Amino acid sequence: MVFWRIVEGARREVGSDTERVAQALLRRLRALTSVEIEQFEELWFQAQDELYRWPIRDAATLLLGPFDDDDFLAVQDWIVSHGRSTMQRVQDDPDSLVELARDRHNARIDWFCGLPLEAYIAVTGAPSAIGGCPGSDAPAGSPAELTDEARTRQRFPRLTTYLDKNPWIERPWEHGAN
């Protein structure tokens, strides 16, 4: 089983509609064995954990506005659902998250949470014994001071340009809260 082939194949199958990607992913998971579903879930958690970084959360805050920890899990899932190369670009350069702006309306929707469990139940008739994501309690690194406009523009030039073109999105430096 190849994790990324399954994830990217689901997106390739249905295109850019993230809700339909989740449906296609569920169909693909239901075609796996119970062991393969468990392996897939572990790999999904690993990918999610790789995105649990302050620079990525800061970039997502600029793109999406403020959000809580549960929303950040959905954002991580959303990024993973776009495939390995997208995830790697965001890890290497969180400012590249702007490339997903056309799909930003799907970022906070919990399309992917529970798909492996649902597939596992469909295959075995019972829930799996796998627990939740074993990641750390806090994102890695340090949060940026997004209320400092000059530093935020320097650190995230593409995202702040996007904000300039979309005045309806909240700017952290205008409200003084990170």
GROMACS .gro file of N, CA and C in nm:
model
  534
    1MET      N    1   0.085  -0.118   0.000
    1MET     CA    2   0.000   0.000   0.000
    1MET      C    3   0.089   0.124   0.000
    2VAL      N    4   0.057   0.218  -0.083
    2VAL     CA    5   0.132   0.342  -0.092
    2VAL      C    6   0.039   0.456  -0.051
    3PHE      N    7   0.071   0.514   0.064
    3PHE     CA    8  -0.012   0.619   0.123
    3PHE      C    9  -0.040   0.734   0.025
    4TRP      N   10   0.066   0.791  -0.029
    4TRP     CA   11   0.046   0.909  -0.115
    4TRP      C   12  -0.026   0.874  -0.245
    5ARG      N   13  -0.007   0.753  -0.295
    5ARG     CA   14  -0.079   0.713  -0.416
    5ARG      C   15  -0.230   0.714  -0.390
    6ILE      N   16  -0.270   0.672  -0.272
    6ILE     CA   17  -0.412   0.670  -0.236
    6ILE      C   18  -0.465   0.813  -0.223
    7VAL      N   19  -0.391   0.897  -0.150
    7VAL     CA   20  -0.435   1.035  -0.127
    7VAL      C   21  -0.441   1.111  -0.259
    8GLU      N   22  -0.333   1.107  -0.334
    8GLU     CA   23  -0.327   1.183  -0.459
    8GLU      C   24  -0.419   1.125  -0.565
    9GLY      N   25  -0.439   0.995  -0.562
    9GLY     CA   26  -0.532   0.932  -0.656
    9GLY      C   27  -0.675   0.978  -0.633
   10ALA      N   28  -0.712   0.997  -0.506
   10ALA     CA   29  -0.847   1.045  -0.475
   10ALA      C   30  -0.867   1.185  -0.531
   11ARG      N   31  -0.770   1.273  -0.514
   11ARG     CA   32  -0.781   1.410  -0.566
   11ARG      C   33  -0.779   1.409  -0.719
   12ARG      N   34  -0.693   1.328  -0.776
   12ARG     CA   35  -0.686   1.319  -0.923
   12ARG      C   36  -0.819   1.268  -0.980
   13GLU      N   37  -0.882   1.176  -0.909
   13GLU     CA   38  -1.008   1.115  -0.955
   13GLU      C   39  -1.120   1.217  -0.966
   14VAL      N   40  -1.128   1.309  -0.871
   14VAL     CA   41  -1.244   1.400  -0.867
   14VAL      C   42  -1.210   1.547  -0.888
   15GLY      N   43  -1.084   1.581  -0.895
   15GLY     CA   44  -1.047   1.720  -0.919
   15GLY      C   45  -1.035   1.801  -0.791
   16SER      N   46  -1.069   1.926  -0.801
   16SER     CA   47  -1.041   2.021  -0.691
   16SER      C   48  -1.148   2.027  -0.582
   17ASP      N   49  -1.258   1.960  -0.599
   17ASP     CA   50  -1.367   1.964  -0.500
   17ASP      C   51  -1.327   1.880  -0.378
   18THR      N   52  -1.289   1.947  -0.270
   18THR     CA   53  -1.235   1.879  -0.152
   18THR      C   54  -1.337   1.785  -0.087
   19GLU      N   55  -1.463   1.821  -0.086
   19GLU     CA   56  -1.564   1.730  -0.031
   19GLU      C   57  -1.567   1.600  -0.110
   20ARG      N   58  -1.561   1.611  -0.242
   20ARG     CA   59  -1.560   1.491  -0.326
   20ARG      C   60  -1.430   1.413  -0.311
   21VAL      N   61  -1.320   1.483  -0.281
   21VAL     CA   62  -1.193   1.415  -0.255
   21VAL      C   63  -1.209   1.325  -0.132
   22ALA      N   64  -1.273   1.378  -0.028
   22ALA     CA   65  -1.296   1.298   0.093
   22ALA      C   66  -1.381   1.175   0.061
   23GLN      N   67  -1.483   1.192  -0.022
   23GLN     CA   68  -1.568   1.079  -0.059
   23GLN      C   69  -1.490   0.975  -0.138
   24ALA      N   70  -1.407   1.022  -0.231
   24ALA     CA   71  -1.324   0.930  -0.311
   24ALA      C   72  -1.222   0.859  -0.221
   25LEU      N   73  -1.166   0.932  -0.127
   25LEU     CA   74  -1.071   0.871  -0.034
   25LEU      C   75  -1.138   0.762   0.048
   26LEU      N   76  -1.259   0.787   0.095
   26LEU     CA   77  -1.332   0.687   0.171
   26LEU      C   78  -1.357   0.562   0.086
   27ARG      N   79  -1.396   0.579  -0.040
   27ARG     CA   80  -1.415   0.464  -0.129
   27ARG      C   81  -1.285   0.383  -0.142
   28ARG      N   82  -1.175   0.454  -0.158
   28ARG     CA   83  -1.046   0.386  -0.172
   28ARG      C   84  -1.008   0.313  -0.044
   29LEU      N   85  -1.035   0.374   0.071
   29LEU     CA   86  -1.004   0.309   0.199
   29LEU      C   87  -1.088   0.184   0.220
   30ARG      N   88  -1.213   0.188   0.178
   30ARG     CA   89  -1.301   0.072   0.195
   30ARG      C   90  -1.256  -0.046   0.111
   31ALA      N   91  -1.173  -0.021   0.010
   31ALA     CA   92  -1.122  -0.129  -0.074
   31ALA      C   93  -0.998  -0.195  -0.014
   32LEU      N   94  -0.948  -0.142   0.097
   32LEU     CA   95  -0.828  -0.196   0.162
   32LEU      C   96  -0.864  -0.300   0.266
   33THR      N   97  -0.764  -0.373   0.312
   33THR     CA   98  -0.784  -0.465   0.425
   33THR      C   99  -0.784  -0.382   0.554
   34SER      N  100  -0.827  -0.444   0.662
   34SER     CA  101  -0.828  -0.374   0.790
   34SER      C  102  -0.687  -0.331   0.831
   35VAL      N  103  -0.589  -0.414   0.807
   35VAL     CA  104  -0.450  -0.381   0.841
   35VAL      C  105  -0.403  -0.262   0.758
   36GLU      N  106  -0.435  -0.263   0.631
   36GLU     CA  107  -0.395  -0.151   0.544
   36GLU      C  108  -0.463  -0.021   0.586
   37ILE      N  109  -0.588  -0.028   0.630
   37ILE     CA  110  -0.657   0.091   0.678
   37ILE      C  111  -0.588   0.145   0.803
   38GLU      N  112  -0.551   0.057   0.894
   38GLU     CA  113  -0.479   0.100   1.014
   38GLU      C  114  -0.345   0.164   0.978
   39GLN      N  115  -0.274   0.104   0.882
   39GLN     CA  116  -0.147   0.161   0.837
   39GLN      C  117  -0.169   0.299   0.774
   40PHE      N  118  -0.273   0.309   0.693
   40PHE     CA  119  -0.305   0.437   0.630
   40PHE      C  120  -0.330   0.544   0.738
   41GLU      N  121  -0.409   0.508   0.839
   41GLU     CA  122  -0.440   0.605   0.944
   41GLU      C  123  -0.314   0.650   1.017
   42GLU      N  124  -0.225   0.557   1.046
   42GLU     CA  125  -0.099   0.593   1.113
   42GLU      C  126  -0.017   0.688   1.026
   43LEU      N  127  -0.012   0.661   0.896
   43LEU     CA  128   0.062   0.749   0.805
   43LEU      C  129  -0.004   0.885   0.792
   44TRP      N  130  -0.137   0.888   0.795
   44TRP     CA  131  -0.209   1.017   0.792
   44TRP      C  132  -0.172   1.098   0.916
   45PHE      N  133  -0.173   1.032   1.032
   45PHE     CA  134  -0.136   1.101   1.156
   45PHE      C  135   0.008   1.154   1.149
   46GLN      N  136   0.098   1.076   1.090
   46GLN     CA  137   0.236   1.120   1.077
   46GLN      C  138   0.245   1.245   0.987
   47ALA      N  139   0.173   1.243   0.876
   47ALA     CA  140   0.173   1.358   0.786
   47ALA      C  141   0.114   1.480   0.856
   48GLN      N  142   0.005   1.458   0.928
   48GLN     CA  143  -0.058   1.566   1.004
   48GLN      C  144   0.040   1.625   1.106
   49ASP      N  145   0.112   1.537   1.175
   49ASP     CA  146   0.207   1.582   1.276
   49ASP      C  147   0.322   1.663   1.214
   50GLU      N  148   0.362   1.628   1.093
   50GLU     CA  149   0.467   1.703   1.024
   50GLU      C  150   0.423   1.847   0.994
   51LEU      N  151   0.295   1.870   0.989
   51LEU     CA  152   0.242   2.005   0.962
   51LEU      C  153   0.209   2.081   1.090
   52TYR      N  154   0.230   2.019   1.205
   52TYR     CA  155   0.197   2.080   1.333
   52TYR      C  156   0.312   2.170   1.376
   53ARG      N  157   0.324   2.283   1.305
   53ARG     CA  158   0.433   2.377   1.323
   53ARG      C  159   0.376   2.518   1.329
   54TRP      N  160   0.436   2.601   1.414
   54TRP     CA  161   0.390   2.739   1.425
   54TRP      C  162   0.397   2.816   1.294
   55PRO      N  163   0.503   2.804   1.216
   55PRO     CA  164   0.503   2.881   1.090
   55PRO      C  165   0.385   2.846   0.998
   56ILE      N  166   0.345   2.718   0.999
   56ILE     CA  167   0.231   2.677   0.916
   56ILE      C  168   0.102   2.729   0.977
   57ARG      N  169   0.090   2.723   1.109
   57ARG     CA  170  -0.030   2.777   1.173
   57ARG      C  171  -0.039   2.928   1.149
   58ASP      N  172   0.074   2.998   1.158
   58ASP     CA  173   0.074   3.142   1.132
   58ASP      C  174   0.030   3.172   0.989
   59ALA      N  175   0.083   3.095   0.894
   59ALA     CA  176   0.045   3.115   0.753
   59ALA      C  177  -0.105   3.089   0.735
   60ALA      N  178  -0.155   2.983   0.797
   60ALA     CA  179  -0.297   2.951   0.787
   60ALA      C  180  -0.383   3.061   0.851
   61THR      N  181  -0.335   3.120   0.960
   61THR     CA  182  -0.408   3.229   1.024
   61THR      C  183  -0.420   3.347   0.928
   62LEU      N  184  -0.315   3.375   0.854
   62LEU     CA  185  -0.321   3.484   0.758
   62LEU      C  186  -0.418   3.453   0.645
   63LEU      N  187  -0.417   3.330   0.596
   63LEU     CA  188  -0.504   3.292   0.485
   63LEU      C  189  -0.650   3.281   0.527
   64LEU      N  190  -0.674   3.231   0.648
   64LEU     CA  191  -0.809   3.193   0.689
   64LEU      C  192  -0.869   3.281   0.799
   65GLY      N  193  -0.786   3.359   0.865
   65GLY     CA  194  -0.832   3.432   0.983
   65GLY      C  195  -0.808   3.345   1.105
   66PRO      N  196  -0.836   3.398   1.224
   66PRO     CA  197  -0.810   3.323   1.347
   66PRO      C  198  -0.890   3.194   1.355
   67PHE      N  199  -0.832   3.094   1.421
   67PHE     CA  200  -0.901   2.967   1.440
   67PHE      C  201  -0.847   2.898   1.564
   68ASP      N  202  -0.919   2.795   1.610
   68ASP     CA  203  -0.878   2.723   1.731
   68ASP      C  204  -0.801   2.596   1.694
   69ASP      N  205  -0.761   2.520   1.795
   69ASP     CA  206  -0.681   2.400   1.773
   69ASP      C  207  -0.753   2.295   1.690
   70ASP      N  208  -0.884   2.278   1.712
   70ASP     CA  209  -0.959   2.181   1.633
   70ASP      C  210  -0.962   2.221   1.487
   71ASP      N  211  -0.979   2.349   1.461
   71ASP     CA  212  -0.976   2.396   1.322
   71ASP      C  213  -0.838   2.371   1.261
   72PHE      N  214  -0.732   2.387   1.340
   72PHE     CA  215  -0.599   2.364   1.286
   72PHE      C  216  -0.581   2.218   1.245
   73LEU      N  217  -0.640   2.125   1.317
   73LEU     CA  218  -0.635   1.984   1.275
   73LEU      C  219  -0.703   1.967   1.139
   74ALA      N  220  -0.817   2.033   1.121
   74ALA     CA  221  -0.885   2.026   0.991
   74ALA      C  222  -0.799   2.089   0.882
   75VAL      N  223  -0.731   2.198   0.914
   75VAL     CA  224  -0.642   2.263   0.817
   75VAL      C  225  -0.528   2.169   0.779
   76GLN      N  226  -0.471   2.101   0.877
   76GLN     CA  227  -0.364   2.005   0.848
   76GLN      C  228  -0.416   1.894   0.755
   77ASP      N  229  -0.534   1.841   0.784
   77ASP     CA  230  -0.594   1.739   0.699
   77ASP      C  231  -0.614   1.792   0.557
   78TRP      N  232  -0.662   1.915   0.548
   78TRP     CA  233  -0.687   1.979   0.419
   78TRP      C  234  -0.557   1.988   0.338
   79ILE      N  235  -0.449   2.027   0.403
   79ILE     CA  236  -0.319   2.037   0.334
   79ILE      C  237  -0.274   1.898   0.288
   80VAL      N  238  -0.282   1.798   0.376
   80VAL     CA  239  -0.243   1.661   0.340
   80VAL      C  240  -0.325   1.614   0.219
   81SER      N  241  -0.452   1.646   0.216
   81SER     CA  242  -0.539   1.599   0.108
   81SER      C  243  -0.498   1.654  -0.029
   82HIS      N  244  -0.417   1.758  -0.030
   82HIS     CA  245  -0.369   1.815  -0.156
   82HIS      C  246  -0.246   1.744  -0.210
   83GLY      N  247  -0.194   1.647  -0.135
   83GLY     CA  248  -0.085   1.564  -0.185
   83GLY      C  249   0.051   1.596  -0.128
   84ARG      N  250   0.142   1.505  -0.158
   84ARG     CA  251   0.277   1.510  -0.103
   84ARG      C  252   0.353   1.635  -0.145
   85SER      N  253   0.348   1.673  -0.272
   85SER     CA  254   0.427   1.788  -0.316
   85SER      C  255   0.374   1.918  -0.254
   86THR      N  256   0.243   1.929  -0.242
   86THR     CA  257   0.186   2.048  -0.178
   86THR      C  258   0.226   2.053  -0.032
   87MET      N  259   0.215   1.940   0.035
   87MET     CA  260   0.252   1.935   0.176
   87MET      C  261   0.399   1.972   0.194
   88GLN      N  262   0.485   1.920   0.108
   88GLN     CA  263   0.627   1.950   0.118
   88GLN      C  264   0.655   2.099   0.094
   89ARG      N  265   0.587   2.159  -0.004
   89ARG     CA  266   0.604   2.303  -0.030
   89ARG      C  267   0.564   2.384   0.092
   90VAL      N  268   0.453   2.348   0.155
   90VAL     CA  269   0.406   2.423   0.272
   90VAL      C  270   0.503   2.404   0.389
   91GLN      N  271   0.557   2.285   0.405
   91GLN     CA  272   0.656   2.263   0.510
   91GLN      C  273   0.782   2.347   0.486
   92ASP      N  274   0.828   2.348   0.362
   92ASP     CA  275   0.951   2.420   0.329
   92ASP      C  276   0.932   2.571   0.328
   93ASP      N  277   0.812   2.615   0.288
   93ASP     CA  278   0.783   2.757   0.277
   93ASP      C  279   0.636   2.780   0.311
   94PRO      N  280   0.606   2.803   0.438
   94PRO     CA  281   0.466   2.820   0.478
   94PRO      C  282   0.392   2.930   0.399
   95ASP      N  283   0.464   3.027   0.348
   95ASP     CA  284   0.403   3.132   0.266
   95ASP      C  285   0.340   3.075   0.139
   96SER      N  286   0.385   2.956   0.096
   96SER     CA  287   0.328   2.893  -0.023
   96SER      C  288   0.186   2.843   0.000
   97LEU      N  289   0.139   2.847   0.123
   97LEU     CA  290   0.000   2.809   0.151
   97LEU      C  291  -0.096   2.894   0.067
   98VAL      N  292  -0.052   3.011   0.027
   98VAL     CA  293  -0.134   3.098  -0.057
   98VAL      C  294  -0.176   3.029  -0.187
   99GLU      N  295  -0.099   2.930  -0.230
   99GLU     CA  296  -0.133   2.856  -0.352
   99GLU      C  297  -0.264   2.779  -0.340
  100LEU      N  298  -0.310   2.756  -0.216
  100LEU     CA  299  -0.436   2.685  -0.193
  100LEU      C  300  -0.553   2.781  -0.168
  101ALA      N  301  -0.531   2.909  -0.191
  101ALA     CA  302  -0.634   3.009  -0.160
  101ALA      C  303  -0.766   2.982  -0.230
  102ARG      N  304  -0.765   2.930  -0.350
  102ARG     CA  305  -0.890   2.905  -0.422
  102ARG      C  306  -0.978   2.802  -0.351
  103ASP      N  307  -0.916   2.719  -0.267
  103ASP     CA  308  -0.989   2.614  -0.195
  103ASP      C  309  -1.002   2.646  -0.046
  104ARG      N  310  -0.974   2.770  -0.008
  104ARG     CA  311  -0.970   2.808   0.134
  104ARG      C  312  -1.102   2.784   0.206
  105HIS      N  313  -1.213   2.787   0.136
  105HIS     CA  314  -1.343   2.764   0.198
  105HIS      C  315  -1.357   2.622   0.254
  106ASN      N  316  -1.271   2.531   0.211
  106ASN     CA  317  -1.275   2.392   0.261
  106ASN      C  318  -1.177   2.365   0.375
  107ALA      N  319  -1.091   2.461   0.406
  107ALA     CA  320  -0.982   2.437   0.499
  107ALA      C  321  -1.027   2.403   0.640
  108ARG      N  322  -1.135   2.463   0.686
  108ARG     CA  323  -1.179   2.441   0.825
  108ARG      C  324  -1.285   2.332   0.837
  109ILE      N  325  -1.329   2.280   0.727
  109ILE     CA  326  -1.433   2.177   0.730
  109ILE      C  327  -1.368   2.042   0.754
  110ASP      N  328  -1.422   1.969   0.845
  110ASP     CA  329  -1.364   1.843   0.889
  110ASP      C  330  -1.405   1.730   0.795
  111TRP      N  331  -1.357   1.736   0.669
  111TRP     CA  332  -1.395   1.635   0.570
  111TRP      C  333  -1.327   1.501   0.597
  112PHE      N  334  -1.207   1.503   0.657
  112PHE     CA  335  -1.124   1.384   0.659
  112PHE      C  336  -1.118   1.310   0.792
  113CYS      N  337  -1.151   1.377   0.900
  113CYS     CA  338  -1.146   1.314   1.031
  113CYS      C  339  -1.245   1.198   1.036
  114GLY      N  340  -1.196   1.085   1.076
  114GLY     CA  341  -1.286   0.970   1.091
  114GLY      C  342  -1.300   0.883   0.969
  115LEU      N  343  -1.243   0.922   0.855
  115LEU     CA  344  -1.257   0.838   0.735
  115LEU      C  345  -1.196   0.700   0.754
  116PRO      N  346  -1.074   0.689   0.810
  116PRO     CA  347  -1.021   0.553   0.831
  116PRO      C  348  -1.109   0.470   0.925
  117LEU      N  349  -1.162   0.531   1.029
  117LEU     CA  350  -1.249   0.457   1.121
  117LEU      C  351  -1.376   0.411   1.048
  118GLU      N  352  -1.435   0.501   0.970
  118GLU     CA  353  -1.555   0.464   0.895
  118GLU      C  354  -1.526   0.349   0.799
  119ALA      N  355  -1.412   0.356   0.730
  119ALA     CA  356  -1.374   0.248   0.638
  119ALA      C  357  -1.347   0.119   0.713
  120TYR      N  358  -1.282   0.129   0.827
  120TYR     CA  359  -1.251   0.011   0.908
  120TYR      C  360  -1.380  -0.059   0.952
  121ILE      N  361  -1.476   0.018   0.997
  121ILE     CA  362  -1.605  -0.039   1.039
  121ILE      C  363  -1.675  -0.104   0.921
  122ALA      N  364  -1.668  -0.038   0.804
  122ALA     CA  365  -1.731  -0.096   0.684
  122ALA      C  366  -1.667  -0.229   0.647
  123VAL      N  367  -1.537  -0.240   0.665
  123VAL     CA  368  -1.465  -0.362   0.628
  123VAL      C  369  -1.480  -0.472   0.732
  124THR      N  370  -1.476  -0.436   0.861
  124THR     CA  371  -1.473  -0.538   0.967
  124THR      C  372  -1.603  -0.551   1.045
  125GLY      N  373  -1.685  -0.449   1.042
  125GLY     CA  374  -1.807  -0.449   1.121
  125GLY      C  375  -1.787  -0.401   1.263
  126ALA      N  376  -1.665  -0.360   1.298
  126ALA     CA  377  -1.635  -0.314   1.434
  126ALA      C  378  -1.533  -0.201   1.427
  127PRO      N  379  -1.531  -0.114   1.527
  127PRO     CA  380  -1.432  -0.006   1.527
  127PRO      C  381  -1.291  -0.059   1.550
  128SER      N  382  -1.193   0.015   1.501
  128SER     CA  383  -1.054  -0.026   1.519
  128SER      C  384  -1.006   0.013   1.658
  129ALA      N  385  -0.893  -0.042   1.696
  129ALA     CA  386  -0.836  -0.013   1.827
  129ALA      C  387  -0.738   0.104   1.822
  130ILE      N  388  -0.717   0.160   1.703
  130ILE     CA  389  -0.624   0.272   1.691
  130ILE      C  390  -0.681   0.393   1.763
  131GLY      N  391  -0.595   0.459   1.838
  131GLY     CA  392  -0.636   0.580   1.908
  131GLY      C  393  -0.621   0.701   1.818
  132GLY      N  394  -0.625   0.817   1.879
  132GLY     CA  395  -0.612   0.941   1.805
  132GLY      C  396  -0.467   0.971   1.771
  133CYS      N  397  -0.447   1.082   1.710
  133CYS     CA  398  -0.315   1.125   1.669
  133CYS      C  399  -0.226   1.142   1.792
  134PRO      N  400  -0.110   1.077   1.795
  134PRO     CA  401  -0.024   1.082   1.912
  134PRO      C  402   0.070   1.202   1.915
  135GLY      N  403   0.043   1.304   1.836
  135GLY     CA  404   0.132   1.419   1.825
  135GLY      C  405   0.149   1.496   1.954
  136SER      N  406   0.233   1.597   1.947
  136SER     CA  407   0.264   1.677   2.065
  136SER      C  408   0.148   1.770   2.101
  137ASP      N  409   0.159   1.829   2.222
  137ASP     CA  410   0.054   1.917   2.271
  137ASP      C  411   0.056   2.055   2.208
  138ALA      N  412   0.173   2.099   2.164
  138ALA     CA  413   0.186   2.233   2.108
  138ALA      C  414   0.261   2.225   1.975
  139PRO      N  415   0.228   2.313   1.883
  139PRO     CA  416   0.301   2.313   1.756
  139PRO      C  417   0.451   2.335   1.779
  140ALA      N  418   0.532   2.278   1.691
  140ALA     CA  419   0.677   2.296   1.699
  140ALA      C  420   0.713   2.438   1.660
  141GLY      N  421   0.820   2.485   1.719
  141GLY     CA  422   0.867   2.619   1.688
  141GLY      C  423   0.800   2.724   1.774
  142SER      N  424   0.811   2.846   1.731
  142SER     CA  425   0.755   2.960   1.805
  142SER      C  426   0.658   3.036   1.716
  143PRO      N  427   0.551   3.087   1.775
  143PRO     CA  428   0.457   3.164   1.694
  143PRO      C  429   0.518   3.298   1.653
  144ALA      N  430   0.480   3.344   1.535
  144ALA     CA  431   0.522   3.476   1.489
  144ALA      C  432   0.432   3.580   1.557
  145GLU      N  433   0.481   3.698   1.569
  145GLU     CA  434   0.400   3.809   1.622
  145GLU      C  435   0.328   3.870   1.501
  146LEU      N  436   0.214   3.812   1.467
  146LEU     CA  437   0.141   3.854   1.348
  146LEU      C  438   0.084   3.994   1.361
  147THR      N  439   0.084   4.050   1.480
  147THR     CA  440   0.036   4.187   1.499
  147THR      C  441   0.139   4.289   1.453
  148ASP      N  442   0.262   4.245   1.429
  148ASP     CA  443   0.368   4.332   1.377
  148ASP      C  444   0.361   4.326   1.224
  149GLU      N  445   0.294   4.424   1.165
  149GLU     CA  446   0.268   4.421   1.021
  149GLU      C  447   0.396   4.412   0.939
  150ALA      N  448   0.496   4.492   0.969
  150ALA     CA  449   0.618   4.494   0.890
  150ALA      C  450   0.687   4.356   0.892
  151ARG      N  451   0.697   4.297   1.008
  151ARG     CA  452   0.762   4.166   1.019
  151ARG      C  453   0.678   4.057   0.952
  152THR      N  454   0.547   4.068   0.965
  152THR     CA  455   0.459   3.970   0.901
  152THR      C  456   0.471   3.980   0.749
  153ARG      N  457   0.475   4.101   0.697
  153ARG     CA  458   0.491   4.119   0.552
  153ARG      C  459   0.625   4.066   0.504
  154GLN      N  460   0.728   4.082   0.585
  154GLN     CA  461   0.860   4.031   0.549
  154GLN      C  462   0.863   3.878   0.551
  155ARG      N  463   0.800   3.820   0.650
  155ARG     CA  464   0.802   3.674   0.666
  155ARG      C  465   0.707   3.603   0.570
  156PHE      N  466   0.594   3.667   0.538
  156PHE     CA  467   0.491   3.606   0.454
  156PHE      C  468   0.451   3.701   0.340
  157PRO      N  469   0.542   3.730   0.248
  157PRO     CA  470   0.511   3.829   0.144
  157PRO      C  471   0.395   3.791   0.052
  158ARG      N  472   0.384   3.665   0.015
  158ARG     CA  473   0.277   3.624  -0.076
  158ARG      C  474   0.141   3.626  -0.006
  159LEU      N  475   0.138   3.580   0.117
  159LEU     CA  476   0.011   3.580   0.191
  159LEU      C  477  -0.036   3.722   0.222
  160THR      N  478   0.056   3.811   0.257
  160THR     CA  479   0.014   3.949   0.285
  160THR      C  480  -0.029   4.020   0.157
  161THR      N  481   0.031   3.987   0.044
  161THR     CA  482  -0.017   4.041  -0.084
  161THR      C  483  -0.159   3.991  -0.111
  162TYR      N  484  -0.183   3.865  -0.081
  162TYR     CA  485  -0.318   3.809  -0.095
  162TYR      C  486  -0.417   3.884  -0.005
  163LEU      N  487  -0.376   3.913   0.117
  163LEU     CA  488  -0.462   3.989   0.208
  163LEU      C  489  -0.491   4.128   0.152
  164ASP      N  490  -0.390   4.191   0.094
  164ASP     CA  491  -0.410   4.323   0.035
  164ASP      C  492  -0.515   4.321  -0.075
  165LYS      N  493  -0.522   4.211  -0.148
  165LYS     CA  494  -0.618   4.198  -0.258
  165LYS      C  495  -0.755   4.150  -0.210
  166ASN      N  496  -0.764   4.107  -0.084
  166ASN     CA  497  -0.889   4.054  -0.027
  166ASN      C  498  -0.915   4.121   0.107
  167PRO      N  499  -0.961   4.245   0.105
  167PRO     CA  500  -0.974   4.323   0.229
  167PRO      C  501  -1.076   4.268   0.328
  168TRP      N  502  -1.158   4.176   0.289
  168TRP     CA  503  -1.258   4.119   0.378
  168TRP      C  504  -1.197   4.018   0.475
  169ILE      N  505  -1.071   3.974   0.450
  169ILE     CA  506  -1.005   3.880   0.541
  169ILE      C  507  -0.940   3.960   0.654
  170GLU      N  508  -0.959   3.915   0.776
  170GLU     CA  509  -0.905   3.983   0.893
  170GLU      C  510  -0.753   3.988   0.890
  171ARG      N  511  -0.700   4.103   0.924
  171ARG     CA  512  -0.556   4.122   0.934
  171ARG      C  513  -0.519   4.131   1.081
  172PRO      N  514  -0.431   4.042   1.128
  172PRO     CA  515  -0.398   4.041   1.271
  172PRO      C  516  -0.343   4.175   1.322
  173TRP      N  517  -0.271   4.245   1.241
  173TRP     CA  518  -0.211   4.371   1.285
  173TRP      C  519  -0.313   4.483   1.300
  174GLU      N  520  -0.431   4.466   1.246
  174GLU     CA  521  -0.536   4.568   1.259
  174GLU      C  522  -0.613   4.555   1.390
  175HIS      N  523  -0.604   4.438   1.453
  175HIS     CA  524  -0.680   4.414   1.575
  175HIS      C  525  -0.593   4.392   1.697
  176GLY      N  526  -0.462   4.381   1.676
  176GLY     CA  527  -0.371   4.369   1.788
  176GLY      C  528  -0.376   4.238   1.862
  177ALA      N  529  -0.431   4.132   1.801
  177ALA     CA  530  -0.437   4.001   1.867
  177ALA      C  531  -0.381   3.897   1.772
  178ASN      N  532  -0.302   3.807   1.824
  178ASN     CA  533  -0.243   3.701   1.743
  178ASN      C  534  -0.327   3.577   1.750
   0.00000   0.00000   0.00000
